[in-house]
């Protein structure tokens, strides 16, 4: 029986990738949706799918009843500050819900919907994206090699020429210069968003500058692995001058000169694009685990991934794709609401990426 998947924001940066991938599945009917009928209709014609135009903030229940999807994938960020209105509407209409959220509070608190989702016998999953979807899969796979996992360092080096959507920029700027907590030396300590500049050499990419980023993993992973004493996540722009410029702007927020940088997102987004010719479309990800073996010896494991020619944009989409396909094929029996942890395994994610210009390595010492 053909199942129907509704893509909210289906013609956006991430939604388009998901639509193109799922449209290849004969057991699925994809409905590309958003506020713009023209954009939805155009992509639907290209992919030979259905389309719909509506605003999720206006009569969403009616739209769900009319479209009658089995699964809804929500890609319209930024999720920082969003409510759970879309997820709650899915629960009321008995539709499985998946989102690509990376907002710390949004993802970590989705469990409050668990009783309602279980009563409706639907699955509600938040964070089916790079964080914590991919990062949790990598961590769960390789943490098993440690008797005691003590330190986790991981991060993303973005590509300058990658088509960054405005919503992504707004999400990044929402916490720039703002304080948040992360586990350092056994206790939660405060750091500031997009400060704490450091450098890391990425395999095949060279040196990239990185800074503190606030993600759900910082709250979720210490609960998943109680032996962790330090967890640090950083991300960075490819061009160091842009990274330094953002760092300088964060001091205006930290000093309370301005309340936040999110309102400046359209201007900063446009300004950053002027530098595209100086960058590449190559991005990277790393996760470094440190701890002790069963015999008490110190050990380290590093998972490194490089995406070239703009294929890095597929990585945030892959957990949602894998999760949706698992639901369609009946491979997931869980019902309820939770962050995307333990629902997709690393092999399935990497298998989905292997046809792209993406490579990965694992080193141990």
Coordinates of N, CA and C in Angstrom, one line a residue, residues 173-179 249-250 252-263:
X173 N 22.6 32.5 14.3 CA 22.7 33.8 14.9 C 21.8 34.0 16.2
X174 N 20.9 33.1 16.4 CA 20.0 33.2 17.5 C 20.7 33.1 18.9
X175 N 21.8 32.3 18.9 CA 22.6 32.1 20.1 C 24.0 32.7 20.0
X176 N 24.3 33.4 19.0 CA 25.6 34.0 18.8 C 25.8 35.1 19.9
X177 N 26.9 34.9 20.7 CA 27.2 35.8 21.8 C 26.4 35.5 23.1
X178 N 25.5 34.6 23.0 CA 24.6 34.2 24.2 C 25.3 33.1 25.0
X179 N 25.0 33.1 26.3 CA 25.6 32.0 27.1 C 24.8 30.8 27.0
X249 N 31.2 40.5 16.2 CA 29.8 40.8 16.4 C 29.3 40.2 17.7
X250 N 29.7 39.0 18.0 CA 29.2 38.4 19.2 C 29.5 39.2 20.5
X252 N 29.2 42.3 20.8 CA 28.2 43.3 21.0 C 27.0 42.7 21.7
X253 N 26.7 41.5 21.5 CA 25.6 40.8 22.2 C 26.0 40.5 23.6
X254 N 27.2 40.0 23.8 CA 27.7 39.6 25.1 C 27.8 40.8 26.0
X255 N 28.1 42.0 25.4 CA 28.2 43.2 26.2 C 26.8 43.9 26.3
X256 N 25.8 43.3 25.8 CA 24.4 43.8 25.9 C 24.3 45.2 25.1
X257 N 25.1 45.4 24.1 CA 25.0 46.6 23.3 C 23.8 46.4 22.3
X258 N 23.6 45.1 21.9 CA 22.4 44.7 21.1 C 21.9 43.4 21.7
X259 N 20.6 43.2 21.5 CA 20.0 42.0 22.2 C 20.4 40.7 21.5
X260 N 20.5 40.7 20.2 CA 20.9 39.5 19.5 C 21.2 39.8 18.0
X261 N 21.7 38.9 17.3 CA 22.1 39.1 15.9 C 21.1 38.5 14.9
X262 N 20.1 37.8 15.4 CA 19.1 37.2 14.6 C 18.4 38.2 13.6
X263 N 18.1 39.3 14.1 CA 17.4 40.3 13.3 C 18.3 40.8 12.1

